[in-house]
Amino acid sequence: MAEMKFKRSERLIDMTHYLMEHPRELVSLTFFADRFQSAKSSISEDLVIVKETFEHRGVGTLQTIPGAAGGVKYIPGIQRKQAEELIASLREHVSHSDRLLPGGYLYMTDILGDIHLMNHVGKLFAAAFANKEIDFIMTVATKGIGIAHAAARYLGVPVVVVRRDSKVTEGSTVSINYVSGSSRRIQTMVLSKRSLPQGARVLIVDDFMKAGGTAAGMKNLLEEFSATVAGTAILIESDHVEERLVEQYTSLLKLSNVDEREKTIQVTTGNYFDQVYSFLPEIE
Amino acid sequence: MAEMKFKRSERLIDMTHYLMEHPRELVSLTFFADRFQSAKSSISEDLVIVKETFEHRGVGTLQTIPGAAGGVKYIPGIQRKQAEELIASLREHVSHSDRLLPGGYLYMTDILGDIHLMNHVGKLFAAAFANKEIDFIMTVATKGIGIAHAAARYLGVPVVVVRRDSKVTEGSTVSINYVSGSSRRIQTMVLSKRSLPQGARVLIVDDFMKAGGTAAGMKNLLEEFSATVAGTAILIESDHVEERLVEQYTSLLKLSNVDEREKTIQVTTGNYFDQVYSFLPEIE
């Protein structure tokens, strides 16, 4: 088997695997040259093939950073048509009327635990924020955690989880009070003091947004850490709202016309496509 | 670009990507033959190369299922040496004495949010349970969720999250009381009724285990669903325990000798290597 190490086919397979496991991470040509005991010129040729295939297949692109400290970064991406298909499939999953719970709530637990759907959500968010500098993903316990980890997987950054209550295992914490937008109740949010460094750029992620009180609360909490919001990504927004507490956000789906008596809901595409992304070119 | 579609190099890169995104899922040769407009014989040759490379690089293997309903499955795996290295690196992360909190608790929030470390944990658990039939991964909110999603990513199954309290968004629920092993307190566990089908085989996952009360509680809860425990996977077990409530489990790390006054902790390898796994062959 040892003599196989140097073949292009093995290099391409292993490079693909390695890059997928290290999204948005700078990998030097020297690293691959050592790994495969190959000349940098061969590695460069390999990377061109990987880049073209990733773009052609709509799974992302490779960014080349020139110079001595340079290398390549795998930037997960998506074609517009694929993004439309993934959101349509999510919409179909969410639209079933048997999701409607007393009080007009939606049962979403199965969707938030479905690793394939979560991967789709992660990919869509990673594509939407591909050009943003992001250091951390933040969400609030419990339901946003799966989405946050899915996005983290494609953005290659850590997750911090805000809690409603302080726990002994969090060490010292920073807590804020905020007003829940829809119920107007005062609520508390707690984040471990050492979980975020000063000045971090943070992508806020959540499963559901009504008036946006929770997202606005997370923004306030970030200010306590001198951190900034790099974006806000929501799986489902509800349109039953007069005033939003968050102005800029990206949503995949929009929930409207919840009729508890008739047991019907209407789910449409969120504002995802209102923004301009650098979608990958379609296969001709 | 269209004429590139049929080249072996592109097929290998795209197959690698596809298989990695669909672990333990049966993919028919016809699927790949259609995807690449190639003969099944070429696809078979490609898959042999992918399989050899995956095994050689220690990232898993391809299982071939013969016959008309057959195809290939990507089974994530690991070499023993790699597993030792990953666990050693985890141990180093956990061992820092500044993790020690008042009461002898460990600060683990950063580790549980570190997507690279979580991927390692997921890989290790997936390798340990590679030969088990698993339909679901179950954990308890909040801290186990990241680990559960990491394992789910490599095992290709959904995650269900047990809660301490019932929430309106869960619909009707099943709840049990159990005795926390270390504090001897009565606690409650709640799981949404529709989150698990009858007879599911479930891998229990958690970040920490002392006496095993929580894991034993999850087992009791599973009985209410006529579901069975396929395994119990723990990131860190504590050895300060006289009687364990869970007999069979797999742990990556073991915490011992917590000295609050001297601010020292001792972290060793858990029982991971006590069991016999089908580790991939090492690169010679």
XYZ file of C-alpha atoms in Angstrom:
568
model
C 0.000 0.000 0.000
C 2.928 2.347 0.695
C 3.611 3.039 -2.958
C 0.012 4.238 -3.430
C 0.651 7.249 -1.229
C 1.847 9.350 -4.100
C -0.943 8.786 -6.582
C -3.089 11.688 -7.663
C -6.310 9.780 -7.034
C -5.448 9.248 -3.378
C -4.307 12.836 -3.005
C -7.602 14.151 -4.430
C -9.712 11.948 -2.146
C -7.719 12.764 0.967
C -7.534 16.505 0.150
C -11.298 16.601 -0.307
C -11.754 14.887 3.028
C -9.251 17.126 4.784
C -10.632 20.378 3.382
C -14.222 19.389 4.229
C -13.169 18.765 7.825
C -11.403 22.151 7.996
C -13.678 24.753 6.376
C -12.406 28.335 6.129
C -9.061 27.286 7.572
C -5.860 28.323 5.815
C -3.969 25.212 4.722
C -0.484 25.764 3.330
C 0.743 24.020 0.179
C 3.678 22.807 2.258
C 1.264 20.948 4.541
C -0.168 18.985 1.625
C 3.271 18.579 -0.012
C 4.595 16.981 3.204
C 1.452 14.943 3.741
C 1.711 13.372 0.292
C 5.460 13.606 -0.196
C 4.753 15.381 -3.458
C 6.067 18.467 -5.195
C 4.204 21.701 -4.592
C 3.571 21.956 -8.331
C 1.617 18.670 -8.236
C -0.299 19.873 -5.176
C -1.187 23.091 -7.009
C -2.545 21.092 -9.927
C -4.559 18.907 -7.551
C -6.062 21.953 -5.897
C -7.183 23.360 -9.237
C -9.055 20.111 -9.919
C -10.622 20.143 -6.440
C -11.643 23.783 -6.825
C -13.223 23.237 -10.237
C -15.081 20.168 -9.034
C -16.356 21.844 -5.860
C -17.638 24.799 -7.886
C -19.049 22.590 -10.608
C -20.865 20.423 -8.080
C -22.006 23.419 -6.045
C -20.425 22.534 -2.730
C -18.116 25.502 -2.375
C -14.887 26.887 -3.676
C -11.201 27.102 -2.799
C -9.771 30.519 -2.053
C -6.087 30.853 -2.883
C -3.977 33.123 -0.691
C -0.640 33.826 -2.429
C 2.739 34.374 -0.834
C 4.943 32.623 1.694
C 2.265 32.648 4.400
C -0.375 31.662 1.858
C -2.268 28.521 1.005
C -5.851 27.527 0.324
C -9.121 27.840 2.202
C -12.206 25.758 1.514
C -15.208 28.079 1.559
C -18.435 26.066 1.651
C -20.956 27.464 -0.789
C -24.055 26.614 -2.722
C -25.715 27.258 -6.072
C -28.851 29.375 -6.033
C -30.911 26.547 -7.482
C -29.713 24.150 -4.752
C -30.460 26.746 -2.076
C -33.992 27.045 -3.461
C -34.394 23.272 -3.407
C -33.125 22.927 0.178
C -35.407 25.688 1.429
C -38.366 24.176 -0.473
C -37.660 20.829 1.179
C -37.441 22.452 4.631
C -40.688 24.276 3.918
C -42.379 21.004 3.068
C -41.164 19.453 6.320
C -42.382 22.383 8.393
C -45.715 22.840 6.601
C -47.472 19.714 7.882
C -50.559 20.778 9.750
C -50.017 18.127 12.438
C -47.163 20.297 13.730
C -49.680 22.760 15.113
C -49.775 22.635 18.913
C -52.229 24.261 21.336
C -51.492 27.987 21.574
C -50.439 28.190 17.938
C -46.953 26.811 18.604
C -45.189 24.587 16.095
C -43.706 21.203 16.957
C -40.172 21.459 15.562
C -38.245 18.989 17.738
C -37.906 16.341 15.020
C -36.627 18.859 12.476
C -34.097 20.317 14.922
C -32.810 16.797 15.614
C -32.671 15.696 11.963
C -28.972 15.760 11.154
C -29.538 15.914 7.376
C -31.917 18.875 7.592
C -29.585 20.562 10.083
C -26.709 20.091 7.640
C -28.803 21.816 4.973
C -29.531 24.692 7.337
C -25.837 24.919 8.241
C -24.837 24.999 4.570
C -27.396 27.702 3.741
C -26.237 29.919 6.607
C -22.562 29.321 5.786
C -23.223 30.343 2.166
C -25.117 33.458 3.269
C -22.261 34.589 5.506
C -19.388 33.290 3.368
C -17.936 36.777 2.920
C -18.297 37.860 6.558
C -15.615 37.647 9.218
C -17.059 35.434 11.940
C -15.248 34.306 15.100
C -18.104 32.680 17.050
C -21.644 31.469 16.657
C -23.998 32.303 19.496
C -27.375 30.824 20.286
C -29.708 30.494 23.236
C -30.436 27.174 24.938
C -32.001 24.767 24.125
C -33.496 24.631 20.686
C -30.960 26.716 18.791
C -27.994 24.530 19.745
C -28.360 21.980 16.942
C -28.632 24.740 14.331
C -25.640 26.531 15.836
C -23.486 23.391 15.672
C -24.594 22.769 12.077
C -23.585 26.280 11.045
C -20.344 25.956 13.037
C -19.512 22.796 11.128
C -19.484 24.701 7.808
C -18.062 27.967 9.141
C -15.346 26.284 11.222
C -15.875 28.426 14.327
C -16.846 27.628 17.940
C -20.324 27.842 19.455
C -21.286 29.713 22.621
C -24.593 28.989 24.297
C -26.537 31.608 26.234
C -28.650 30.228 29.079
C -31.786 31.389 30.836
C -30.309 30.605 34.237
C -26.881 30.549 35.781
C -25.294 27.158 36.433
C -22.398 26.320 38.728
C -20.531 24.692 35.846
C -20.377 27.985 33.947
C -18.074 29.718 36.428
C -18.575 33.473 36.743
C -21.167 34.846 34.349
C -22.494 38.037 32.841
C -26.257 38.370 32.909
C -28.673 40.855 31.393
C -32.411 41.421 31.575
C -34.394 41.963 28.434
C -38.003 42.340 27.394
C -39.424 39.481 25.394
C -40.848 41.169 22.321
C -44.096 39.261 21.997
C -45.062 38.555 25.612
C -43.549 41.775 27.025
C -42.178 39.826 29.974
C -38.849 40.606 31.613
C -36.452 37.713 31.055
C -32.854 36.961 31.939
C -29.952 35.814 29.790
C -26.686 34.488 31.152
C -23.350 33.889 29.467
C -20.203 32.490 30.991
C -17.611 35.243 31.361
C -14.776 33.312 29.804
C -16.747 32.013 26.850
C -16.172 35.057 24.609
C -13.018 37.140 24.131
C -13.252 40.938 23.851
C -14.083 42.194 20.393
C -15.294 38.905 18.922
C -17.425 39.013 15.762
C -20.451 36.866 16.423
C -23.112 35.275 14.234
C -26.379 35.006 16.192
C -28.392 31.900 15.310
C -31.845 30.820 16.486
C -34.654 28.499 15.503
C -37.532 30.955 15.735
C -38.065 34.703 15.780
C -41.265 36.544 16.471
C -40.704 40.135 17.533
C -36.987 39.505 17.875
C -36.707 40.081 21.630
C -34.338 37.165 22.130
C -32.060 38.192 19.267
C -32.068 41.786 20.533
C -31.234 40.473 24.010
C -28.277 38.534 22.621
C -27.083 41.723 20.919
C -27.220 43.562 24.248
C -25.366 40.723 25.918
C -22.656 40.918 23.235
C -22.150 44.591 24.059
C -21.196 43.544 27.596
C -18.341 41.595 25.991
C -17.419 44.440 23.593
C -18.333 41.951 20.896
C -20.168 42.769 17.677
C -22.965 41.136 15.714
C -21.691 39.805 12.373
C -25.184 38.683 11.399
C -28.403 37.117 12.620
C -29.592 33.849 11.092
C -33.063 32.504 11.831
C -34.642 29.229 10.726
C -38.261 30.463 10.906
C -39.556 33.967 11.382
C -43.170 34.632 12.225
C -44.853 37.475 10.373
C -47.438 38.190 13.082
C -45.578 41.184 14.303
C -46.076 44.913 14.238
C -42.654 46.068 15.284
C -39.413 44.108 14.982
C -36.735 44.599 17.581
C -34.096 43.358 15.136
C -33.699 45.112 11.817
C -31.222 42.985 9.938
C -31.558 39.232 9.833
C -31.589 36.324 7.415
C -34.464 33.857 7.614
C -35.008 30.631 5.701
C -38.748 30.334 6.290
C -41.655 32.560 7.255
C -44.648 31.347 9.218
C -47.971 33.062 8.620
C -51.697 32.496 8.898
C -51.718 30.134 11.831
C -55.355 29.091 12.161
C -55.779 26.983 15.292
C -59.446 26.246 14.696
C -58.984 25.074 11.127
C -55.596 23.578 12.016
C -53.853 25.168 9.079
C -50.570 26.999 8.825
C -48.893 28.723 5.943
C -45.143 28.549 5.514
C -43.364 30.536 2.837
C -39.725 31.279 1.995
C -38.106 33.784 4.364
C -36.016 36.765 3.307
C -33.012 34.555 2.399
C -32.976 35.479 -1.286
C -33.587 39.199 -0.673
C -29.895 39.564 0.008
C -27.226 39.205 -2.621
C -24.899 36.287 -2.084
C -22.082 35.087 -4.266
C -23.852 31.876 -5.246
C -21.789 29.373 -7.151
C -22.379 29.145 -10.901
C -24.959 26.561 -12.000
C -23.954 23.463 -13.947
C -24.695 24.242 -17.564
C -16.915 22.638 -18.079
C -19.549 20.152 -19.241
C -17.049 17.718 -20.702
C -15.243 17.516 -17.330
C -18.225 15.796 -15.748
C -17.072 12.354 -16.722
C -13.483 12.446 -15.560
C -12.338 10.084 -12.850
C -10.754 12.891 -10.820
C -14.042 14.745 -10.548
C -15.918 11.545 -9.742
C -13.504 10.714 -6.908
C -13.733 14.195 -5.382
C -17.510 14.348 -5.612
C -17.970 10.763 -4.366
C -15.776 11.521 -1.358
C -17.830 14.610 -0.622
C -21.125 12.789 -1.093
C -20.191 9.794 1.044
C -18.865 12.001 3.848
C -22.168 13.865 3.908
C -24.126 10.586 4.020
C -22.386 8.288 6.535
C -23.816 4.773 7.007
C -26.343 5.376 4.251
C -26.741 2.802 1.488
C -25.911 4.446 -1.845
C -26.602 2.376 -4.949
C -24.142 2.094 -7.797
C -26.953 3.246 -10.075
C -27.148 6.508 -8.145
C -23.494 7.261 -8.826
C -23.694 5.921 -12.409
C -26.558 8.351 -13.133
C -24.899 11.206 -11.283
C -21.744 10.924 -13.357
C -23.241 9.437 -16.540
C -20.692 6.671 -16.242
C -20.756 2.887 -16.540
C -21.238 0.939 -13.317
C -17.915 -0.774 -13.950
C -16.130 2.593 -13.780
C -18.057 3.488 -10.636
C -16.990 0.182 -9.054
C -13.369 0.946 -9.837
C -13.739 4.430 -8.351
C -15.217 3.012 -5.177
C -12.294 0.615 -4.747
C -9.919 3.582 -4.890
C -12.024 5.566 -2.401
C -12.230 2.584 -0.043
C -8.467 1.955 -0.137
C -7.703 5.617 0.413
C -10.174 5.968 3.298
C -8.682 2.915 5.012
C -5.135 3.961 4.267
C -5.733 7.444 5.646
C -7.682 6.122 8.617
C -10.944 7.941 8.044
C -13.190 4.928 7.586
C -14.098 2.266 5.102
C -16.669 1.459 2.448
C -18.947 -1.503 3.062
C -20.174 -3.165 -0.109
C -23.640 -4.702 -0.093
C -24.015 -7.004 -3.124
C -27.145 -7.690 -5.133
C -29.834 -5.689 -6.911
C -30.748 -3.740 -3.762
C -27.080 -3.327 -2.894
C -24.594 -0.521 -3.012
C -22.000 1.008 -0.719
C -22.043 2.497 2.744
C -19.382 4.827 4.123
C -18.583 3.705 7.660
C -16.533 6.356 9.476
C -13.667 4.769 11.362
C -10.321 5.486 12.898
C -6.921 3.899 13.426
C -6.006 2.989 16.986
C -3.031 5.328 16.930
C -5.207 8.232 15.771
C -7.763 7.446 18.472
C -4.988 7.556 21.059
C -3.791 10.896 19.711
C -7.268 12.433 19.702
C -7.952 11.298 23.266
C -4.524 12.554 24.390
C -5.302 15.939 22.856
C -8.707 16.040 24.567
C -7.053 15.093 27.843
C -4.616 17.956 27.481
C -7.466 20.402 26.874
C -9.389 19.175 29.905
C -6.402 18.920 32.265
C -5.737 22.624 32.751
C -6.087 23.431 36.423
C -7.821 26.742 35.663
C -10.882 24.690 34.721
C -11.495 23.900 38.376
C -14.558 25.748 39.673
C -15.808 26.149 43.258
C -17.413 22.904 44.404
C -14.983 20.785 42.407
C -16.832 21.288 39.112
C -15.016 21.550 35.807
C -15.503 24.392 33.350
C -16.154 22.570 30.068
C -18.195 25.109 28.094
C -15.383 26.048 25.716
C -14.608 22.406 24.920
C -18.266 21.564 24.307
C -18.489 24.504 21.888
C -15.229 23.765 20.046
C -16.383 22.317 16.734
C -13.015 20.638 16.012
C -12.872 18.878 19.384
C -16.533 17.922 19.056
C -15.778 16.424 15.626
C -13.038 14.336 17.241
C -15.436 13.161 19.938
C -18.047 12.346 17.293
C -15.515 10.339 15.269
C -14.336 8.399 18.320
C -17.890 7.494 19.319
C -18.830 6.612 15.724
C -15.805 4.294 15.516
C -16.666 2.664 18.857
C -20.224 1.929 17.761
C -19.496 1.272 14.077
C -20.815 -2.297 14.292
C -23.936 -1.478 16.313
C -27.386 -0.850 14.884
C -28.323 2.651 16.009
C -31.487 4.522 15.059
C -31.266 7.563 17.337
C -28.879 9.409 19.595
C -30.303 10.637 22.876
C -28.900 13.193 25.275
C -30.111 15.454 28.035
C -30.259 19.245 27.731
C -28.147 21.356 27.658
C -24.527 20.324 27.702
C -24.780 16.998 25.888
C -26.405 18.459 22.775
C -23.184 19.462 20.986
C -21.675 16.024 21.560
C -24.880 14.345 20.410
C -24.907 16.331 17.163
C -21.225 15.559 16.580
C -21.842 11.819 16.985
C -24.976 12.107 14.823
C -22.929 13.691 12.079
C -20.723 10.585 11.796
C -23.429 8.018 12.541
C -26.005 9.621 10.231
C -28.911 9.339 12.677
C -31.214 11.897 14.338
C -30.822 13.379 17.812
C -33.491 13.477 20.517
C -33.063 15.777 23.500
C -34.442 14.963 26.939
C -35.367 17.991 29.018
C -35.626 18.700 32.728
C -38.931 20.482 32.290
C -41.873 20.247 29.952
C -42.238 22.982 27.331
C -45.316 23.921 25.351
C -43.387 23.487 22.089
C -42.816 19.803 22.806
C -46.464 18.787 22.518
C -47.526 15.899 24.729
C -44.668 14.386 26.677
C -43.669 11.356 28.706
C -41.986 12.151 31.995
C -40.235 10.037 34.619
C -38.730 10.697 38.016
C -35.311 9.370 38.848
C -32.788 9.595 41.643
C -29.662 11.518 40.862
C -26.893 9.097 41.787
C -24.501 11.473 43.486
C -26.836 13.961 45.193
C -29.636 11.436 45.864
C -32.198 14.059 44.829
C -35.388 13.205 42.962
C -35.293 14.728 39.514
C -37.570 14.760 36.476
C -36.894 13.947 32.840
C -39.229 14.780 30.000
C -39.303 13.598 26.410
C -41.697 14.594 23.682
C -44.044 11.715 22.899
C -43.595 11.860 19.175
C -39.833 12.178 19.217
C -39.108 8.421 19.358
C -40.823 5.572 17.517
C -41.556 2.288 19.321
C -38.647 -0.107 19.423
C -35.917 2.353 18.453
C -32.286 1.427 19.223
C -30.764 4.393 20.972
C -27.214 5.493 21.717
C -27.164 7.516 24.955
C -24.590 10.313 24.940
C -23.582 12.725 27.702
C -20.748 15.042 28.649
C -20.213 13.859 32.213
C -21.053 10.845 34.346
C -20.572 10.494 38.066
C -22.732 7.750 39.570
C -24.642 7.393 36.312
C -28.044 8.533 37.603
C -28.793 10.585 34.511
C -27.830 7.779 32.123
C -29.869 5.308 34.180
C -32.790 7.753 34.067
C -32.534 7.949 30.276
C -32.604 4.159 30.145
C -35.808 4.134 32.215
C -37.295 6.771 29.964
C -36.455 4.644 26.919
C -38.400 1.756 28.411
C -41.500 3.950 28.333
C -41.022 4.100 24.557
C -40.279 0.362 24.273
C -36.908 1.514 23.001
C -33.576 -0.124 23.813
C -30.143 1.149 24.732
C -27.639 0.415 21.957
C -24.809 1.906 24.005
C -23.812 4.685 26.391
C -21.054 7.088 25.384
C -19.608 9.547 27.889
C -17.014 12.265 27.358
C -15.735 12.312 30.964
C -16.467 9.905 33.779
C -15.590 10.706 37.355
C -14.035 7.918 39.394
C -15.174 9.228 42.803
C -17.943 6.735 42.990
C -18.700 3.685 45.046
C -21.566 2.241 43.085
C -22.338 2.875 39.432
C -25.936 2.893 38.307
C -24.857 2.105 34.738
C -22.801 -0.986 34.071
C -21.860 -0.713 30.443
C -20.573 2.509 29.020
C -17.740 3.899 26.915
C -15.803 6.886 28.249
C -13.060 8.912 26.599
C -11.647 10.476 29.768
C -11.643 9.824 33.489
C -11.477 12.563 36.108
C -9.850 11.771 39.421
C -8.108 13.412 42.334
C -9.842 16.741 42.290
C -8.057 18.788 44.956
C -9.842 22.106 45.398
C -7.349 23.469 47.902
C -4.295 22.725 45.788
C -6.277 23.474 42.610
C -5.141 20.322 40.903
C -7.041 17.728 38.914
C -5.975 14.503 37.337
C -7.391 13.425 34.003
C -6.600 10.024 32.510
C -7.875 8.015 29.566
C -11.327 6.497 30.138
C -12.297 2.923 29.379
C -12.391 3.540 25.600
C -9.625 1.098 24.753
C -10.867 -1.616 27.132
C -13.317 -2.664 24.461
C -12.346 -4.270 21.202
C -13.133 -2.204 18.155
C -12.370 -2.926 14.551
C -9.801 -0.183 14.250
C -8.546 0.515 10.764
C -5.097 -0.813 9.882
C -2.211 1.609 10.502
C -0.259 3.064 7.597
C 2.860 0.974 7.307
